[in-house]
Short mmCIF file of N, CA and C in Angstrom, two decimals:
data_model
loop_
_atom_site.label_atom_id
_atom_site.label_comp_id
_atom_site.label_asym_id
_atom_site.label_seq_id
_atom_site.Cartn_x
_atom_site.Cartn_y
_atom_site.Cartn_z
N ILE R 19 18.62 -230.24 55.41
CA ILE R 19 17.23 -230.21 55.81
C ILE R 19 17.14 -229.34 57.05
N THR R 20 16.30 -228.31 56.99
CA THR R 20 16.15 -227.40 58.11
C THR R 20 14.68 -227.12 58.36
N ASN R 21 14.39 -226.60 59.51
CA ASN R 21 13.06 -226.09 59.79
C ASN R 21 12.98 -224.66 59.30
N SER R 22 11.78 -224.15 59.17
CA SER R 22 11.59 -222.80 58.70
C SER R 22 11.80 -221.83 59.85
N PRO R 23 12.48 -220.69 59.72
CA PRO R 23 13.16 -220.31 58.50
C PRO R 23 14.49 -221.05 58.35
N ALA R 24 14.87 -221.31 57.12
CA ALA R 24 16.15 -221.97 56.88
C ALA R 24 17.30 -221.02 57.21
N PHE R 25 17.10 -219.72 56.91
CA PHE R 25 18.12 -218.71 57.20
C PHE R 25 17.48 -217.49 57.83
N THR R 26 18.13 -216.95 58.83
CA THR R 26 17.82 -215.64 59.37
C THR R 26 19.08 -214.82 59.21
N MET R 27 19.01 -213.80 58.38
CA MET R 27 20.18 -212.96 58.09
C MET R 27 20.00 -211.62 58.78
N GLU R 28 20.95 -211.26 59.61
CA GLU R 28 21.00 -209.94 60.21
C GLU R 28 22.16 -209.22 59.54
N ALA R 29 21.82 -208.30 58.65
CA ALA R 29 22.85 -207.62 57.87
C ALA R 29 23.84 -206.91 58.79
N SER R 30 25.10 -206.89 58.38
CA SER R 30 26.20 -206.35 59.18
C SER R 30 26.49 -204.90 58.79
N THR R 31 27.06 -204.15 59.72
CA THR R 31 27.49 -202.79 59.40
C THR R 31 28.89 -202.77 58.81
N SER R 32 29.61 -203.90 58.88
CA SER R 32 31.01 -203.91 58.46
C SER R 32 31.29 -204.75 57.21
N CYS R 33 30.37 -205.63 56.82
CA CYS R 33 30.63 -206.43 55.62
C CYS R 33 29.31 -206.84 54.97
N GLU R 34 29.37 -207.15 53.69
CA GLU R 34 28.18 -207.56 52.97
C GLU R 34 27.82 -209.00 53.32
N SER R 35 26.53 -209.32 53.23
CA SER R 35 26.03 -210.67 53.51
C SER R 35 25.39 -211.22 52.25
N ARG R 36 25.46 -212.56 52.08
CA ARG R 36 24.95 -213.15 50.84
C ARG R 36 24.43 -214.57 51.09
N ILE R 37 23.31 -214.91 50.44
CA ILE R 37 22.78 -216.27 50.40
C ILE R 37 22.62 -216.60 48.92
N THR R 38 23.30 -217.64 48.45
CA THR R 38 23.28 -217.96 47.03
C THR R 38 23.34 -219.46 46.80
N GLY R 39 22.68 -219.90 45.72
CA GLY R 39 22.81 -221.27 45.24
C GLY R 39 22.01 -222.33 45.98
N PHE R 40 20.95 -221.96 46.68
CA PHE R 40 20.16 -222.93 47.42
C PHE R 40 18.85 -223.26 46.71
N THR R 41 18.29 -224.42 47.02
CA THR R 41 16.95 -224.81 46.59
C THR R 41 16.12 -224.98 47.84
N PHE R 42 15.05 -224.19 47.94
CA PHE R 42 14.14 -224.25 49.07
C PHE R 42 12.83 -224.88 48.60
N THR R 43 12.40 -225.95 49.26
CA THR R 43 11.15 -226.61 48.90
C THR R 43 10.33 -226.86 50.16
N GLY R 44 9.03 -227.01 49.96
CA GLY R 44 8.19 -227.37 51.09
C GLY R 44 7.40 -226.22 51.63
N SER R 45 6.96 -226.38 52.86
CA SER R 45 5.98 -225.45 53.42
C SER R 45 6.61 -224.14 53.85
N SER R 46 5.91 -223.07 53.53
CA SER R 46 6.22 -221.74 54.00
C SER R 46 4.90 -221.11 54.42
N SER R 47 4.96 -220.25 55.39
CA SER R 47 3.76 -219.56 55.83
C SER R 47 4.14 -218.16 56.26
N ASN R 48 3.26 -217.48 56.97
CA ASN R 48 3.57 -216.12 57.40
C ASN R 48 4.85 -216.09 58.22
N PRO R 49 5.64 -214.99 58.11
CA PRO R 49 6.85 -214.88 58.90
C PRO R 49 6.53 -215.09 60.37
N PRO R 50 7.37 -215.79 61.16
CA PRO R 50 8.73 -216.15 60.78
C PRO R 50 8.83 -217.48 60.05
N GLY R 51 7.74 -218.03 59.53
CA GLY R 51 7.77 -219.31 58.85
C GLY R 51 8.24 -219.24 57.41
N THR R 52 8.97 -218.21 57.04
CA THR R 52 9.49 -218.08 55.69
C THR R 52 10.76 -218.90 55.54
N ASP R 53 11.24 -219.02 54.29
CA ASP R 53 12.51 -219.70 54.07
C ASP R 53 13.69 -218.83 54.46
N VAL R 54 13.59 -217.52 54.19
CA VAL R 54 14.67 -216.59 54.52
C VAL R 54 14.06 -215.33 55.14
N ASN R 55 14.58 -214.93 56.30
CA ASN R 55 14.22 -213.67 56.94
C ASN R 55 15.45 -212.79 56.98
N VAL R 56 15.32 -211.55 56.53
CA VAL R 56 16.44 -210.61 56.53
C VAL R 56 16.07 -209.40 57.36
N THR R 57 16.96 -209.03 58.28
CA THR R 57 16.79 -207.81 59.07
C THR R 57 17.98 -206.91 58.77
N SER R 58 17.68 -205.67 58.40
CA SER R 58 18.75 -204.70 58.10
C SER R 58 18.33 -203.35 58.67
N THR R 59 19.21 -202.37 58.52
CA THR R 59 18.87 -200.99 58.86
C THR R 59 19.43 -200.11 57.74
N THR R 60 19.10 -198.84 57.79
CA THR R 60 19.61 -197.93 56.77
C THR R 60 21.12 -197.71 56.90
N SER R 61 21.73 -198.18 57.98
CA SER R 61 23.18 -198.04 58.15
C SER R 61 23.95 -199.35 57.96
N THR R 62 23.27 -200.45 57.63
CA THR R 62 23.99 -201.71 57.41
C THR R 62 24.56 -201.76 56.00
N SER R 63 25.52 -202.64 55.83
CA SER R 63 26.08 -202.90 54.51
C SER R 63 25.04 -203.65 53.68
N ALA R 64 25.25 -203.68 52.39
CA ALA R 64 24.31 -204.33 51.48
C ALA R 64 24.28 -205.84 51.71
N TYR R 65 23.11 -206.42 51.44
CA TYR R 65 22.98 -207.88 51.44
C TYR R 65 22.51 -208.30 50.05
N ARG R 66 22.77 -209.56 49.73
CA ARG R 66 22.36 -210.09 48.42
C ARG R 66 21.83 -211.50 48.60
N ILE R 67 20.70 -211.78 47.95
CA ILE R 67 20.12 -213.12 47.90
C ILE R 67 19.94 -213.43 46.42
N ASP R 68 20.70 -214.40 45.90
CA ASP R 68 20.74 -214.60 44.45
C ASP R 68 20.89 -216.06 44.07
N HIS R 69 20.43 -216.37 42.85
CA HIS R 69 20.59 -217.68 42.23
C HIS R 69 20.06 -218.82 43.12
N ASN R 70 18.87 -218.59 43.70
CA ASN R 70 18.19 -219.59 44.51
C ASN R 70 16.89 -219.98 43.84
N THR R 71 16.36 -221.13 44.23
CA THR R 71 15.05 -221.59 43.75
C THR R 71 14.16 -221.82 44.97
N PHE R 72 12.98 -221.21 44.94
CA PHE R 72 12.00 -221.34 46.01
C PHE R 72 10.75 -221.98 45.41
N THR R 73 10.33 -223.13 45.94
CA THR R 73 9.19 -223.86 45.37
C THR R 73 8.31 -224.42 46.48
N ASN R 74 7.01 -224.22 46.33
CA ASN R 74 6.02 -224.82 47.23
C ASN R 74 4.68 -224.80 46.51
N SER R 75 3.98 -225.92 46.49
CA SER R 75 2.69 -225.97 45.80
C SER R 75 1.56 -225.36 46.62
N ALA R 76 1.81 -225.07 47.90
CA ALA R 76 0.81 -224.44 48.76
C ALA R 76 1.03 -222.93 48.79
N GLN R 77 0.10 -222.21 49.39
CA GLN R 77 0.24 -220.78 49.58
C GLN R 77 1.50 -220.51 50.40
N SER R 78 2.33 -219.57 49.96
CA SER R 78 3.66 -219.40 50.55
C SER R 78 4.07 -217.95 50.67
N ILE R 79 4.94 -217.69 51.63
CA ILE R 79 5.76 -216.48 51.71
C ILE R 79 7.18 -217.00 51.84
N PHE R 80 7.99 -216.80 50.81
CA PHE R 80 9.32 -217.38 50.78
C PHE R 80 10.38 -216.52 51.48
N LEU R 81 10.26 -215.21 51.32
CA LEU R 81 11.30 -214.30 51.77
C LEU R 81 10.66 -213.12 52.48
N ALA R 82 11.19 -212.71 53.61
CA ALA R 82 10.73 -211.51 54.31
C ALA R 82 11.94 -210.64 54.61
N VAL R 83 11.89 -209.37 54.20
CA VAL R 83 12.97 -208.43 54.46
C VAL R 83 12.42 -207.25 55.24
N SER R 84 13.21 -206.71 56.15
CA SER R 84 12.76 -205.55 56.92
C SER R 84 13.93 -204.64 57.24
N GLY R 85 13.62 -203.37 57.53
CA GLY R 85 14.61 -202.41 57.97
C GLY R 85 15.01 -201.36 56.96
N ASN R 86 14.54 -201.45 55.71
CA ASN R 86 14.87 -200.49 54.65
C ASN R 86 16.37 -200.37 54.39
N GLY R 87 17.13 -201.41 54.71
CA GLY R 87 18.55 -201.41 54.39
C GLY R 87 18.77 -201.76 52.93
N PRO R 88 19.94 -201.52 52.40
CA PRO R 88 20.21 -201.80 50.99
C PRO R 88 20.30 -203.31 50.73
N GLY R 89 19.48 -203.79 49.81
CA GLY R 89 19.48 -205.21 49.51
C GLY R 89 19.23 -205.47 48.03
N LEU R 90 19.77 -206.58 47.54
CA LEU R 90 19.58 -207.00 46.16
C LEU R 90 19.09 -208.45 46.17
N LEU R 91 17.92 -208.68 45.57
CA LEU R 91 17.37 -210.01 45.38
C LEU R 91 17.36 -210.25 43.88
N ASP R 92 18.27 -211.10 43.40
CA ASP R 92 18.39 -211.23 41.94
C ASP R 92 18.61 -212.67 41.51
N HIS R 93 18.17 -212.95 40.28
CA HIS R 93 18.35 -214.24 39.61
C HIS R 93 17.81 -215.41 40.43
N ASN R 94 16.69 -215.19 41.10
CA ASN R 94 16.01 -216.25 41.84
C ASN R 94 14.77 -216.68 41.06
N THR R 95 14.30 -217.89 41.33
CA THR R 95 13.03 -218.38 40.76
C THR R 95 12.11 -218.72 41.92
N PHE R 96 10.90 -218.14 41.88
CA PHE R 96 9.88 -218.37 42.90
C PHE R 96 8.68 -219.04 42.25
N THR R 97 8.24 -220.18 42.77
CA THR R 97 7.04 -220.85 42.29
C THR R 97 6.20 -221.23 43.49
N GLY R 98 5.08 -220.53 43.65
CA GLY R 98 4.22 -220.77 44.80
C GLY R 98 2.82 -221.15 44.37
N GLY R 99 2.07 -221.71 45.30
CA GLY R 99 0.68 -222.06 45.06
C GLY R 99 -0.20 -220.81 45.02
N GLY R 100 -1.47 -221.00 44.74
CA GLY R 100 -2.42 -219.89 44.62
C GLY R 100 -2.40 -219.00 45.84
N ALA R 101 -2.49 -217.68 45.60
CA ALA R 101 -2.53 -216.64 46.63
C ALA R 101 -1.23 -216.53 47.42
N SER R 102 -0.12 -217.06 46.89
CA SER R 102 1.18 -216.88 47.55
C SER R 102 1.58 -215.41 47.50
N GLU R 103 2.41 -215.02 48.42
CA GLU R 103 3.01 -213.69 48.45
C GLU R 103 4.51 -213.94 48.58
N ASP R 104 5.18 -214.09 47.45
CA ASP R 104 6.54 -214.62 47.41
C ASP R 104 7.52 -213.85 48.29
N ILE R 105 7.53 -212.52 48.17
CA ILE R 105 8.45 -211.68 48.95
C ILE R 105 7.63 -210.66 49.73
N HIS R 106 7.92 -210.50 51.00
CA HIS R 106 7.35 -209.42 51.82
C HIS R 106 8.46 -208.43 52.12
N ASN R 107 8.27 -207.18 51.69
CA ASN R 107 9.15 -206.10 52.10
C ASN R 107 8.42 -205.38 53.23
N LEU R 108 8.87 -205.60 54.47
CA LEU R 108 8.18 -205.12 55.66
C LEU R 108 8.66 -203.76 56.12
N GLY R 109 9.44 -203.06 55.28
CA GLY R 109 9.86 -201.70 55.59
C GLY R 109 10.42 -201.58 57.00
N MET R 110 9.88 -200.63 57.75
CA MET R 110 10.35 -200.36 59.11
C MET R 110 9.56 -201.12 60.17
N GLY R 111 8.60 -201.93 59.74
CA GLY R 111 7.85 -202.75 60.68
C GLY R 111 6.48 -202.19 61.01
N ALA R 112 5.60 -203.07 61.41
CA ALA R 112 4.22 -202.70 61.71
C ALA R 112 4.16 -201.59 62.76
N GLY R 113 3.37 -200.57 62.47
CA GLY R 113 3.17 -199.48 63.41
C GLY R 113 4.21 -198.39 63.36
N SER R 114 5.32 -198.61 62.66
CA SER R 114 6.38 -197.60 62.59
C SER R 114 6.16 -196.66 61.41
N GLU R 115 6.27 -195.38 61.67
CA GLU R 115 6.18 -194.37 60.62
C GLU R 115 7.56 -193.89 60.19
N ALA R 116 8.62 -194.50 60.71
CA ALA R 116 10.00 -194.06 60.44
C ALA R 116 10.32 -194.07 58.95
N GLY R 117 9.77 -195.00 58.20
CA GLY R 117 10.02 -195.07 56.76
C GLY R 117 9.42 -193.92 55.98
N TRP R 118 8.57 -193.13 56.62
CA TRP R 118 7.95 -191.95 55.99
C TRP R 118 8.57 -190.65 56.52
N GLN R 119 9.54 -190.73 57.40
CA GLN R 119 10.06 -189.53 58.04
C GLN R 119 11.47 -189.15 57.60
N ASP R 120 12.02 -189.86 56.63
CA ASP R 120 13.35 -189.50 56.14
C ASP R 120 13.27 -189.23 54.65
N THR R 121 14.38 -188.87 54.07
CA THR R 121 14.42 -188.52 52.65
C THR R 121 14.55 -189.78 51.80
N VAL R 122 13.78 -189.82 50.71
CA VAL R 122 13.90 -190.91 49.74
C VAL R 122 14.63 -190.36 48.52
N ALA R 123 15.70 -191.02 48.13
CA ALA R 123 16.42 -190.67 46.90
C ALA R 123 15.99 -191.66 45.83
N PRO R 124 15.18 -191.23 44.84
CA PRO R 124 14.74 -192.17 43.80
C PRO R 124 15.92 -192.90 43.18
N GLY R 125 15.84 -194.24 43.18
CA GLY R 125 16.92 -195.07 42.64
C GLY R 125 18.12 -195.15 43.56
N GLY R 126 18.03 -194.56 44.75
CA GLY R 126 19.14 -194.56 45.70
C GLY R 126 19.37 -195.93 46.31
N SER R 127 20.42 -196.03 47.09
CA SER R 127 20.82 -197.33 47.60
C SER R 127 19.95 -197.85 48.74
N GLN R 128 19.22 -197.01 49.43
CA GLN R 128 18.43 -197.45 50.58
C GLN R 128 17.08 -198.02 50.14
N MET R 129 17.15 -199.05 49.33
CA MET R 129 15.97 -199.71 48.79
C MET R 129 16.24 -201.21 48.70
N VAL R 130 15.17 -201.96 48.52
CA VAL R 130 15.30 -203.37 48.19
C VAL R 130 15.16 -203.46 46.68
N PHE R 131 16.21 -203.93 46.02
CA PHE R 131 16.23 -204.07 44.57
C PHE R 131 15.90 -205.51 44.23
N ILE R 132 14.89 -205.71 43.40
CA ILE R 132 14.44 -207.03 42.99
C ILE R 132 14.63 -207.09 41.47
N GLU R 133 15.64 -207.84 41.03
CA GLU R 133 16.06 -207.79 39.63
C GLU R 133 16.28 -209.17 39.04
N ASP R 134 15.86 -209.34 37.79
CA ASP R 134 16.16 -210.54 37.00
C ASP R 134 15.68 -211.83 37.66
N ASN R 135 14.53 -211.77 38.31
CA ASN R 135 13.92 -212.94 38.94
C ASN R 135 12.76 -213.44 38.08
N THR R 136 12.34 -214.67 38.32
CA THR R 136 11.15 -215.22 37.69
C THR R 136 10.17 -215.60 38.78
N PHE R 137 8.93 -215.12 38.65
CA PHE R 137 7.86 -215.40 39.61
C PHE R 137 6.78 -216.21 38.90
N ASN R 138 6.49 -217.39 39.43
CA ASN R 138 5.50 -218.29 38.83
C ASN R 138 4.40 -218.61 39.82
N ASP R 139 3.20 -218.79 39.30
CA ASP R 139 2.05 -219.23 40.09
C ASP R 139 1.69 -220.62 39.61
N SER R 140 1.71 -221.61 40.49
CA SER R 140 1.38 -222.98 40.07
C SER R 140 -0.12 -223.23 40.02
N ASP R 141 -0.93 -222.24 40.42
CA ASP R 141 -2.39 -222.35 40.41
C ASP R 141 -2.95 -221.34 39.40
N SER R 142 -3.52 -221.80 38.32
CA SER R 142 -4.00 -220.89 37.28
C SER R 142 -5.35 -220.27 37.62
N ASN R 143 -5.89 -220.54 38.80
CA ASN R 143 -7.18 -219.99 39.19
C ASN R 143 -7.08 -218.82 40.17
N VAL R 144 -5.98 -218.74 40.92
CA VAL R 144 -5.83 -217.70 41.95
C VAL R 144 -4.47 -217.03 41.76
N ILE R 145 -4.48 -215.72 41.49
CA ILE R 145 -3.23 -214.99 41.22
C ILE R 145 -2.36 -214.88 42.48
N ASN R 146 -1.06 -214.79 42.27
CA ASN R 146 -0.07 -214.59 43.33
C ASN R 146 0.39 -213.14 43.35
N SER R 147 1.01 -212.76 44.45
CA SER R 147 1.75 -211.50 44.52
C SER R 147 3.22 -211.86 44.57
N GLY R 148 3.98 -211.39 43.60
CA GLY R 148 5.42 -211.63 43.59
C GLY R 148 6.10 -210.86 44.70
N ILE R 149 5.61 -209.64 44.93
CA ILE R 149 6.16 -208.79 45.98
C ILE R 149 5.02 -208.04 46.64
N GLU R 150 5.05 -208.01 47.96
CA GLU R 150 4.12 -207.20 48.75
C GLU R 150 4.97 -206.29 49.62
N SER R 151 4.66 -204.99 49.64
CA SER R 151 5.43 -204.04 50.44
C SER R 151 4.52 -203.26 51.38
N TYR R 152 5.03 -203.00 52.58
CA TYR R 152 4.28 -202.34 53.64
C TYR R 152 5.17 -201.38 54.41
N TYR R 153 4.62 -200.65 55.37
CA TYR R 153 5.29 -199.96 56.49
C TYR R 153 6.47 -199.07 56.08
N GLY R 154 6.26 -198.22 55.08
CA GLY R 154 7.32 -197.31 54.66
C GLY R 154 8.39 -197.95 53.79
N ALA R 155 8.09 -199.12 53.22
CA ALA R 155 9.05 -199.86 52.39
C ALA R 155 9.39 -199.09 51.11
N ARG R 156 10.60 -199.36 50.61
CA ARG R 156 11.07 -198.81 49.32
C ARG R 156 11.52 -199.99 48.47
N THR R 157 10.97 -200.09 47.27
CA THR R 157 11.22 -201.26 46.43
C THR R 157 11.48 -200.82 45.00
N VAL R 158 12.50 -201.41 44.37
CA VAL R 158 12.78 -201.19 42.95
C VAL R 158 12.72 -202.55 42.27
N LEU R 159 11.89 -202.65 41.21
CA LEU R 159 11.73 -203.90 40.46
C LEU R 159 12.22 -203.68 39.03
N ARG R 160 13.20 -204.49 38.62
CA ARG R 160 13.75 -204.34 37.27
C ARG R 160 13.98 -205.70 36.63
N HIS R 161 13.56 -205.81 35.38
CA HIS R 161 13.89 -206.96 34.52
C HIS R 161 13.41 -208.30 35.08
N ASN R 162 12.26 -208.32 35.76
CA ASN R 162 11.69 -209.55 36.29
C ASN R 162 10.63 -210.09 35.34
N THR R 163 10.35 -211.38 35.45
CA THR R 163 9.27 -212.01 34.70
C THR R 163 8.21 -212.44 35.70
N PHE R 164 6.98 -211.97 35.51
CA PHE R 164 5.85 -212.30 36.39
C PHE R 164 4.85 -213.13 35.60
N ASN R 165 4.69 -214.40 35.96
CA ASN R 165 3.76 -215.31 35.30
C ASN R 165 2.55 -215.52 36.21
N PHE R 166 1.42 -214.88 35.85
CA PHE R 166 0.19 -214.90 36.65
C PHE R 166 0.49 -214.46 38.08
N THR R 167 1.34 -213.44 38.17
CA THR R 167 1.82 -212.93 39.46
C THR R 167 1.84 -211.40 39.38
N GLN R 168 1.38 -210.74 40.42
CA GLN R 168 1.27 -209.28 40.41
C GLN R 168 2.29 -208.61 41.33
N ILE R 169 2.40 -207.29 41.18
CA ILE R 169 3.19 -206.43 42.06
C ILE R 169 2.18 -205.76 42.99
N ASP R 170 2.38 -205.86 44.30
CA ASP R 170 1.39 -205.36 45.26
C ASP R 170 2.08 -204.45 46.27
N GLN R 171 1.89 -203.15 46.10
CA GLN R 171 2.47 -202.14 46.99
C GLN R 171 1.31 -201.43 47.66
N HIS R 172 1.13 -201.63 48.95
CA HIS R 172 -0.08 -201.10 49.56
C HIS R 172 0.08 -200.89 51.05
N GLY R 173 -0.98 -200.40 51.62
CA GLY R 173 -1.13 -200.31 53.06
C GLY R 173 -2.41 -201.03 53.42
N THR R 174 -2.65 -201.16 54.69
CA THR R 174 -3.88 -201.75 55.19
C THR R 174 -4.55 -200.69 56.03
N ALA R 175 -5.85 -200.57 55.95
CA ALA R 175 -6.57 -199.53 56.70
C ALA R 175 -6.08 -199.48 58.14
N GLY R 176 -5.67 -198.28 58.57
CA GLY R 176 -5.18 -198.10 59.93
C GLY R 176 -3.69 -198.40 60.10
N ASN R 177 -3.02 -198.89 59.06
CA ASN R 177 -1.59 -199.20 59.14
C ASN R 177 -0.81 -198.32 58.18
N VAL R 178 0.50 -198.32 58.32
CA VAL R 178 1.40 -197.52 57.48
C VAL R 178 1.66 -198.29 56.19
N GLY R 179 1.50 -197.63 55.06
CA GLY R 179 1.67 -198.28 53.77
C GLY R 179 3.08 -198.17 53.20
N ALA R 180 3.27 -198.80 52.03
CA ALA R 180 4.54 -198.72 51.30
C ALA R 180 4.81 -197.26 50.93
N ARG R 181 6.06 -196.84 50.97
CA ARG R 181 6.38 -195.43 50.69
C ARG R 181 6.76 -195.18 49.24
N TRP R 182 7.63 -196.05 48.67
CA TRP R 182 8.18 -195.74 47.35
C TRP R 182 8.38 -197.02 46.59
N TRP R 183 8.05 -196.99 45.30
CA TRP R 183 8.39 -198.13 44.46
C TRP R 183 8.59 -197.67 43.04
N GLU R 184 9.51 -198.37 42.37
CA GLU R 184 9.84 -198.10 40.98
C GLU R 184 9.81 -199.44 40.24
N ALA R 185 9.30 -199.44 39.02
CA ALA R 185 9.25 -200.68 38.23
C ALA R 185 9.70 -200.37 36.80
N TYR R 186 10.69 -201.12 36.32
CA TYR R 186 11.26 -200.90 35.00
C TYR R 186 11.41 -202.23 34.25
N ASP R 187 10.96 -202.26 33.02
CA ASP R 187 11.24 -203.37 32.08
C ASP R 187 10.93 -204.76 32.65
N ASN R 188 9.79 -204.88 33.31
CA ASN R 188 9.35 -206.18 33.82
C ASN R 188 8.43 -206.82 32.81
#
């Protein structure tokens, strides 16, 4: 039993980091009140968050990742209440244009890969966002199942928006 966030992962430059096999239940809210916060950079080693279950009947943000470092989020199940935003890809952070000033290699390693996950909305009246990306973020979505849940890659007026996203076989 932990308070939110249950995990704060700062990806390492010398070894890979991983969170696997957990069940997260209960309240989540805007970061830092998420279940898992990940901070990386384009020079850190890869991180992986896999085979976890995230559940909350209220509006939730379960996972927040930042830094545009290489990451894999796979084989997780997310079930949130109406208007949840299950994963936030915060790119280089609010106000930073750094995510728009370097080279993007389509399908390259400097992305957050979201693969083989299931996204569920427990409220059939208000749609969820399975993934929201901002601030120069790069996201690849492959082989996921979205149940009354959308993919949301955007910016906000006056802020830096998502830079790159790819979606395959969802």
